[in-house]
């Protein structure tokens, strides 16, 4: 399947180009999962926290490749900006009900753009006393230096607006199995 023939999913909505195709994404997810499996032990009681909504596809594929006992929970944060620009005003709409105390917490996020969402969220989560707190981001635009870089990054992303594999433009395109630019 090429993106040009992917009409069933996109309808008449156009994408500019496929940036990471489905095979490249799957291969990279397996590599990340292998590294994460190596980095923890069962005693760490790993809690994988998916930042909704953008991480849902990545998270689902990632956890199924991690060969460790783990729990999954979610965080919902909302940054109020325009559809394509982050405002930096991040609100946490759903805090994980799981206790983070003494556990290894791995926050999974779709894309680091300005990194503002991540910085604010990490501070909030750190306050809940996890034994460790790491980030696995599918994509990273490297737009500015961050106080804390994600430990795992799937792909360095071009500075374009990306959709697919969980990422949306006004809620469209989340279900594309590849990552494309608009
Ligand atoms: P940040 O706070 O600027 O790092 O980005 C916050 C959120 O904006 C990300 O978690 C995404 O949900 C969304 N976002 C940023 N860049 C893109 C993009 O290129 N495509 C789709 N969503 C994006
Ligand atoms: Mg989004």
PDB file of C-alpha atoms and ligand atoms in Angstrom:
ATOM      1  CA  UNK A   1       0.000   0.000   0.000  1.00  0.00           C
ATOM      2  CA  UNK A   2       1.303   3.414  -0.864  1.00  0.00           C
ATOM      3  CA  UNK A   3      -0.064   6.620   0.599  1.00  0.00           C
ATOM      4  CA  UNK A   4      -1.297   7.643  -2.853  1.00  0.00           C
ATOM      5  CA  UNK A   5      -3.551   4.600  -2.968  1.00  0.00           C
ATOM      6  CA  UNK A   6      -4.585   4.882   0.694  1.00  0.00           C
ATOM      7  CA  UNK A   7      -7.911   6.484  -0.172  1.00  0.00           C
ATOM      8  CA  UNK A   8      -9.949   4.227   2.113  1.00  0.00           C
ATOM      9  CA  UNK A   9      -8.337   5.854   5.112  1.00  0.00           C
ATOM     10  CA  UNK A  10      -7.823   9.409   3.948  1.00  0.00           C
ATOM     11  CA  UNK A  11     -10.858   9.979   1.783  1.00  0.00           C
ATOM     12  CA  UNK A  12     -10.097  13.115  -0.179  1.00  0.00           C
ATOM     13  CA  UNK A  13      -7.747  14.527   2.475  1.00  0.00           C
ATOM     14  CA  UNK A  14      -4.292  15.090   1.068  1.00  0.00           C
ATOM     15  CA  UNK A  15      -0.960  14.418   2.703  1.00  0.00           C
ATOM     16  CA  UNK A  16       2.293  15.840   1.392  1.00  0.00           C
ATOM     17  CA  UNK A  17       4.577  12.826   1.770  1.00  0.00           C
ATOM     18  CA  UNK A  18       5.126   9.718   3.846  1.00  0.00           C
ATOM     19  CA  UNK A  19       7.973  10.492   6.247  1.00  0.00           C
ATOM     20  CA  UNK A  20       8.222   7.101   8.035  1.00  0.00           C
ATOM     21  CA  UNK A  21       6.420   4.182   6.419  1.00  0.00           C
ATOM     22  CA  UNK A  22       4.647   1.466   8.391  1.00  0.00           C
ATOM     23  CA  UNK A  23       7.532  -1.001   8.126  1.00  0.00           C
ATOM     24  CA  UNK A  24      10.084   1.521   9.351  1.00  0.00           C
ATOM     25  CA  UNK A  25       7.821   2.423  12.258  1.00  0.00           C
ATOM     26  CA  UNK A  26       7.273  -1.211  13.254  1.00  0.00           C
ATOM     27  CA  UNK A  27      10.987  -1.964  13.051  1.00  0.00           C
ATOM     28  CA  UNK A  28      11.859   1.024  15.215  1.00  0.00           C
ATOM     29  CA  UNK A  29       9.166   0.186  17.787  1.00  0.00           C
ATOM     30  CA  UNK A  30      10.637  -3.303  18.182  1.00  0.00           C
ATOM     31  CA  UNK A  31      14.118  -1.818  18.700  1.00  0.00           C
ATOM     32  CA  UNK A  32      12.847   0.601  21.336  1.00  0.00           C
ATOM     33  CA  UNK A  33      10.989  -2.182  23.132  1.00  0.00           C
ATOM     34  CA  UNK A  34      14.134  -4.310  23.182  1.00  0.00           C
ATOM     35  CA  UNK A  35      16.120  -1.440  24.719  1.00  0.00           C
ATOM     36  CA  UNK A  36      13.408  -0.788  27.292  1.00  0.00           C
ATOM     37  CA  UNK A  37      13.272  -4.488  28.154  1.00  0.00           C
ATOM     38  CA  UNK A  38      17.038  -4.368  28.815  1.00  0.00           C
ATOM     39  CA  UNK A  39      16.811  -1.222  30.942  1.00  0.00           C
ATOM     40  CA  UNK A  40      14.436  -2.536  33.604  1.00  0.00           C
ATOM     41  CA  UNK A  41      13.972  -5.615  35.756  1.00  0.00           C
ATOM     42  CA  UNK A  42      10.729  -7.188  36.989  1.00  0.00           C
ATOM     43  CA  UNK A  43      11.461  -5.740  40.451  1.00  0.00           C
ATOM     44  CA  UNK A  44      11.116  -2.216  39.032  1.00  0.00           C
ATOM     45  CA  UNK A  45       7.333  -2.741  38.728  1.00  0.00           C
ATOM     46  CA  UNK A  46       7.319  -0.775  35.491  1.00  0.00           C
ATOM     47  CA  UNK A  47       4.372   1.532  34.935  1.00  0.00           C
ATOM     48  CA  UNK A  48       3.996   2.696  31.346  1.00  0.00           C
ATOM     49  CA  UNK A  49       2.063   5.950  31.187  1.00  0.00           C
ATOM     50  CA  UNK A  50       0.627   6.908  27.839  1.00  0.00           C
ATOM     51  CA  UNK A  51       0.035  10.573  27.186  1.00  0.00           C
ATOM     52  CA  UNK A  52      -3.334  10.700  25.447  1.00  0.00           C
ATOM     53  CA  UNK A  53      -4.487  10.921  22.868  1.00  0.00           C
ATOM     54  CA  UNK A  54      -1.489  11.016  20.546  1.00  0.00           C
ATOM     55  CA  UNK A  55       0.413   8.085  22.050  1.00  0.00           C
ATOM     56  CA  UNK A  56      -2.344   5.480  21.845  1.00  0.00           C
ATOM     57  CA  UNK A  57      -1.176   3.625  18.738  1.00  0.00           C
ATOM     58  CA  UNK A  58       2.518   3.790  19.620  1.00  0.00           C
ATOM     59  CA  UNK A  59       1.818   2.722  23.206  1.00  0.00           C
ATOM     60  CA  UNK A  60      -0.266  -0.264  22.119  1.00  0.00           C
ATOM     61  CA  UNK A  61       2.451  -1.519  19.779  1.00  0.00           C
ATOM     62  CA  UNK A  62       5.296  -0.731  22.188  1.00  0.00           C
ATOM     63  CA  UNK A  63       3.964  -2.506  25.294  1.00  0.00           C
ATOM     64  CA  UNK A  64       3.238  -5.660  23.301  1.00  0.00           C
ATOM     65  CA  UNK A  65       6.953  -5.898  22.468  1.00  0.00           C
ATOM     66  CA  UNK A  66       8.268  -5.240  25.991  1.00  0.00           C
ATOM     67  CA  UNK A  67       9.242  -8.530  27.621  1.00  0.00           C
ATOM     68  CA  UNK A  68       8.672  -7.552  31.261  1.00  0.00           C
ATOM     69  CA  UNK A  69       5.757  -7.521  33.664  1.00  0.00           C
ATOM     70  CA  UNK A  70       4.251  -4.024  33.495  1.00  0.00           C
ATOM     71  CA  UNK A  71       1.150  -1.973  34.102  1.00  0.00           C
ATOM     72  CA  UNK A  72      -0.390   0.594  31.753  1.00  0.00           C
ATOM     73  CA  UNK A  73      -2.125   3.818  32.700  1.00  0.00           C
ATOM     74  CA  UNK A  74      -2.784   7.106  30.963  1.00  0.00           C
ATOM     75  CA  UNK A  75      -2.365  10.832  31.444  1.00  0.00           C
ATOM     76  CA  UNK A  76      -4.533  13.304  29.616  1.00  0.00           C
ATOM     77  CA  UNK A  77      -3.048  16.734  29.127  1.00  0.00           C
ATOM     78  CA  UNK A  78      -4.347  19.473  26.963  1.00  0.00           C
ATOM     79  CA  UNK A  79      -2.315  22.316  25.574  1.00  0.00           C
ATOM     80  CA  UNK A  80      -4.560  25.104  24.487  1.00  0.00           C
ATOM     81  CA  UNK A  81      -3.276  26.546  21.265  1.00  0.00           C
ATOM     82  CA  UNK A  82      -4.239  26.480  17.641  1.00  0.00           C
ATOM     83  CA  UNK A  83      -4.468  23.168  15.840  1.00  0.00           C
ATOM     84  CA  UNK A  84      -0.839  23.265  14.745  1.00  0.00           C
ATOM     85  CA  UNK A  85       0.854  25.370  17.441  1.00  0.00           C
ATOM     86  CA  UNK A  86       1.412  24.626  21.097  1.00  0.00           C
ATOM     87  CA  UNK A  87       0.504  27.470  23.475  1.00  0.00           C
ATOM     88  CA  UNK A  88       2.518  26.176  26.404  1.00  0.00           C
ATOM     89  CA  UNK A  89      -0.542  26.431  28.634  1.00  0.00           C
ATOM     90  CA  UNK A  90      -0.743  22.800  29.654  1.00  0.00           C
ATOM     91  CA  UNK A  91      -3.617  21.477  31.711  1.00  0.00           C
ATOM     92  CA  UNK A  92      -3.756  17.992  33.158  1.00  0.00           C
ATOM     93  CA  UNK A  93      -7.260  16.688  32.577  1.00  0.00           C
ATOM     94  CA  UNK A  94      -6.730  13.172  33.872  1.00  0.00           C
ATOM     95  CA  UNK A  95      -4.086  12.214  36.379  1.00  0.00           C
ATOM     96  CA  UNK A  96      -3.208   8.524  36.573  1.00  0.00           C
ATOM     97  CA  UNK A  97      -5.067   6.795  39.380  1.00  0.00           C
ATOM     98  CA  UNK A  98      -2.163   4.349  39.762  1.00  0.00           C
ATOM     99  CA  UNK A  99       0.266   5.097  42.564  1.00  0.00           C
ATOM    100  CA  UNK A 100       3.639   6.183  41.144  1.00  0.00           C
ATOM    101  CA  UNK A 101       5.364   5.932  44.510  1.00  0.00           C
ATOM    102  CA  UNK A 102       8.499   3.805  44.359  1.00  0.00           C
ATOM    103  CA  UNK A 103       7.813   2.532  40.845  1.00  0.00           C
ATOM    104  CA  UNK A 104       9.722   2.872  37.593  1.00  0.00           C
ATOM    105  CA  UNK A 105       7.559   5.152  35.470  1.00  0.00           C
ATOM    106  CA  UNK A 106       7.969   5.392  31.705  1.00  0.00           C
ATOM    107  CA  UNK A 107       6.024   8.221  30.078  1.00  0.00           C
ATOM    108  CA  UNK A 108       5.211   7.529  26.447  1.00  0.00           C
ATOM    109  CA  UNK A 109       4.491  10.457  24.195  1.00  0.00           C
ATOM    110  CA  UNK A 110       3.840  10.923  20.518  1.00  0.00           C
ATOM    111  CA  UNK A 111       6.001  13.902  19.623  1.00  0.00           C
ATOM    112  CA  UNK A 112       8.231  16.446  21.295  1.00  0.00           C
ATOM    113  CA  UNK A 113       7.636  19.737  19.527  1.00  0.00           C
ATOM    114  CA  UNK A 114       8.339  22.708  21.811  1.00  0.00           C
ATOM    115  CA  UNK A 115       8.747  20.248  24.687  1.00  0.00           C
ATOM    116  CA  UNK A 116       6.552  22.397  26.922  1.00  0.00           C
ATOM    117  CA  UNK A 117       3.961  19.691  27.510  1.00  0.00           C
ATOM    118  CA  UNK A 118       6.669  17.284  28.539  1.00  0.00           C
ATOM    119  CA  UNK A 119       8.451  19.665  30.915  1.00  0.00           C
ATOM    120  CA  UNK A 120       5.287  20.578  32.775  1.00  0.00           C
ATOM    121  CA  UNK A 121       4.092  17.021  32.954  1.00  0.00           C
ATOM    122  CA  UNK A 122       7.410  15.661  34.214  1.00  0.00           C
ATOM    123  CA  UNK A 123       7.413  18.128  37.088  1.00  0.00           C
ATOM    124  CA  UNK A 124       3.908  17.045  38.057  1.00  0.00           C
ATOM    125  CA  UNK A 125       4.751  13.350  37.892  1.00  0.00           C
ATOM    126  CA  UNK A 126       8.090  13.724  39.689  1.00  0.00           C
ATOM    127  CA  UNK A 127       6.224  15.167  42.665  1.00  0.00           C
ATOM    128  CA  UNK A 128       4.452  11.848  43.080  1.00  0.00           C
ATOM    129  CA  UNK A 129       7.611  10.043  44.119  1.00  0.00           C
ATOM    130  CA  UNK A 130       8.415   7.517  41.371  1.00  0.00           C
ATOM    131  CA  UNK A 131      11.634   5.533  41.846  1.00  0.00           C
ATOM    132  CA  UNK A 132      12.580   6.624  38.327  1.00  0.00           C
ATOM    133  CA  UNK A 133      10.905   8.658  35.608  1.00  0.00           C
ATOM    134  CA  UNK A 134      11.907   8.320  31.968  1.00  0.00           C
ATOM    135  CA  UNK A 135      10.391   9.359  28.662  1.00  0.00           C
ATOM    136  CA  UNK A 136      10.004   7.444  25.432  1.00  0.00           C
ATOM    137  CA  UNK A 137       8.924   9.729  22.589  1.00  0.00           C
ATOM    138  CA  UNK A 138       8.078   8.394  19.159  1.00  0.00           C
ATOM    139  CA  UNK A 139       9.204  11.609  17.452  1.00  0.00           C
ATOM    140  CA  UNK A 140      11.415  14.517  18.459  1.00  0.00           C
ATOM    141  CA  UNK A 141      11.744  17.771  16.521  1.00  0.00           C
ATOM    142  CA  UNK A 142      14.736  19.049  18.554  1.00  0.00           C
ATOM    143  CA  UNK A 143      13.526  22.639  18.319  1.00  0.00           C
ATOM    144  CA  UNK A 144      15.145  23.821  21.535  1.00  0.00           C
ATOM    145  CA  UNK A 145      17.337  22.388  24.279  1.00  0.00           C
ATOM    146  CA  UNK A 146      15.343  20.770  27.060  1.00  0.00           C
ATOM    147  CA  UNK A 147      16.075  20.524  30.756  1.00  0.00           C
ATOM    148  CA  UNK A 148      15.522  16.790  30.443  1.00  0.00           C
ATOM    149  CA  UNK A 149      15.749  14.955  27.167  1.00  0.00           C
ATOM    150  CA  UNK A 150      13.706  11.799  26.576  1.00  0.00           C
ATOM    151  CA  UNK A 151      15.793   8.691  27.225  1.00  0.00           C
ATOM    152  CA  UNK A 152      14.305   6.988  24.168  1.00  0.00           C
ATOM    153  CA  UNK A 153      13.372   8.608  20.870  1.00  0.00           C
ATOM    154  CA  UNK A 154      11.918   6.725  17.924  1.00  0.00           C
ATOM    155  CA  UNK A 155      12.824   9.152  15.171  1.00  0.00           C
ATOM    156  CA  UNK A 156      14.288  12.617  14.817  1.00  0.00           C
ATOM    157  CA  UNK A 157      11.483  14.443  13.069  1.00  0.00           C
ATOM    158  CA  UNK A 158      11.650  17.105  10.387  1.00  0.00           C
ATOM    159  CA  UNK A 159      10.205  20.463  11.408  1.00  0.00           C
ATOM    160  CA  UNK A 160       6.945  19.828   9.591  1.00  0.00           C
ATOM    161  CA  UNK A 161       3.481  19.077  10.865  1.00  0.00           C
ATOM    162  CA  UNK A 162       3.221  15.300  11.127  1.00  0.00           C
ATOM    163  CA  UNK A 163       0.167  13.072  11.247  1.00  0.00           C
ATOM    164  CA  UNK A 164      -0.619   9.384  11.503  1.00  0.00           C
ATOM    165  CA  UNK A 165       0.259   6.554  13.894  1.00  0.00           C
ATOM    166  CA  UNK A 166      -1.670   8.390  16.624  1.00  0.00           C
ATOM    167  CA  UNK A 167      -0.871  11.970  15.607  1.00  0.00           C
ATOM    168  CA  UNK A 168      -3.718  14.107  14.416  1.00  0.00           C
ATOM    169  CA  UNK A 169      -4.598  17.269  12.626  1.00  0.00           C
ATOM    170  CA  UNK A 170      -7.913  18.409  14.149  1.00  0.00           C
ATOM    171  CA  UNK A 171      -8.566  14.747  15.083  1.00  0.00           C
ATOM    172  CA  UNK A 172      -8.065  13.475  11.533  1.00  0.00           C
ATOM    173  CA  UNK A 173      -5.375  10.998  10.433  1.00  0.00           C
ATOM    174  CA  UNK A 174      -4.729   9.300  13.804  1.00  0.00           C
ATOM    175  CA  UNK A 175      -5.391   5.842  12.369  1.00  0.00           C
ATOM    176  CA  UNK A 176      -2.878   5.967   9.507  1.00  0.00           C
ATOM    177  CA  UNK A 177      -0.349   3.144  10.024  1.00  0.00           C
ATOM    178  CA  UNK A 178       2.487   5.399   8.805  1.00  0.00           C
ATOM    179  CA  UNK A 179       3.718   8.905   9.643  1.00  0.00           C
ATOM    180  CA  UNK A 180       3.162  11.586   7.021  1.00  0.00           C
ATOM    181  CA  UNK A 181       3.561  15.342   6.710  1.00  0.00           C
ATOM    182  CA  UNK A 182       0.807  17.742   5.744  1.00  0.00           C
TER     183      UNK A 182
HETATM  184  P1  LIG B   1       4.851  20.410  22.586  1.00  0.00           P
HETATM  185  O1  LIG B   1       4.312  20.779  23.942  1.00  0.00           O
HETATM  186  O2  LIG B   1       5.010  21.612  21.714  1.00  0.00           O
HETATM  187  O3  LIG B   1       6.124  19.599  22.658  1.00  0.00           O
HETATM  188  O4  LIG B   1       3.774  19.499  21.854  1.00  0.00           O
HETATM  189  C1  LIG B   1       2.577  19.157  22.469  1.00  0.00           C
HETATM  190  C2  LIG B   1       1.698  18.267  21.644  1.00  0.00           C
HETATM  191  O5  LIG B   1       1.361  18.933  20.437  1.00  0.00           O
HETATM  192  C3  LIG B   1       2.269  16.925  21.218  1.00  0.00           C
HETATM  193  O6  LIG B   1       2.215  15.935  22.213  1.00  0.00           O
HETATM  194  C4  LIG B   1       1.318  16.612  20.065  1.00  0.00           C
HETATM  195  O7  LIG B   1       0.104  16.073  20.546  1.00  0.00           O
HETATM  196  C5  LIG B   1       1.076  17.980  19.461  1.00  0.00           C
HETATM  197  N1  LIG B   1       1.992  18.168  18.311  1.00  0.00           N
HETATM  198  C6  LIG B   1       3.140  18.839  18.253  1.00  0.00           C
HETATM  199  N2  LIG B   1       3.691  18.761  17.028  1.00  0.00           N
HETATM  200  C7  LIG B   1       2.850  17.999  16.297  1.00  0.00           C
HETATM  201  C8  LIG B   1       2.872  17.517  14.932  1.00  0.00           C
HETATM  202  O8  LIG B   1       3.792  17.747  14.126  1.00  0.00           O
HETATM  203  N3  LIG B   1       1.813  16.751  14.564  1.00  0.00           N
HETATM  204  C9  LIG B   1       0.786  16.431  15.400  1.00  0.00           C
HETATM  205  N4  LIG B   1       0.739  16.840  16.670  1.00  0.00           N
HETATM  206  C10 LIG B   1       1.763  17.616  17.112  1.00  0.00           C
HETATM  207 MG1  LIG B   2      -2.450  16.328  19.414  1.00  0.00          MG
END
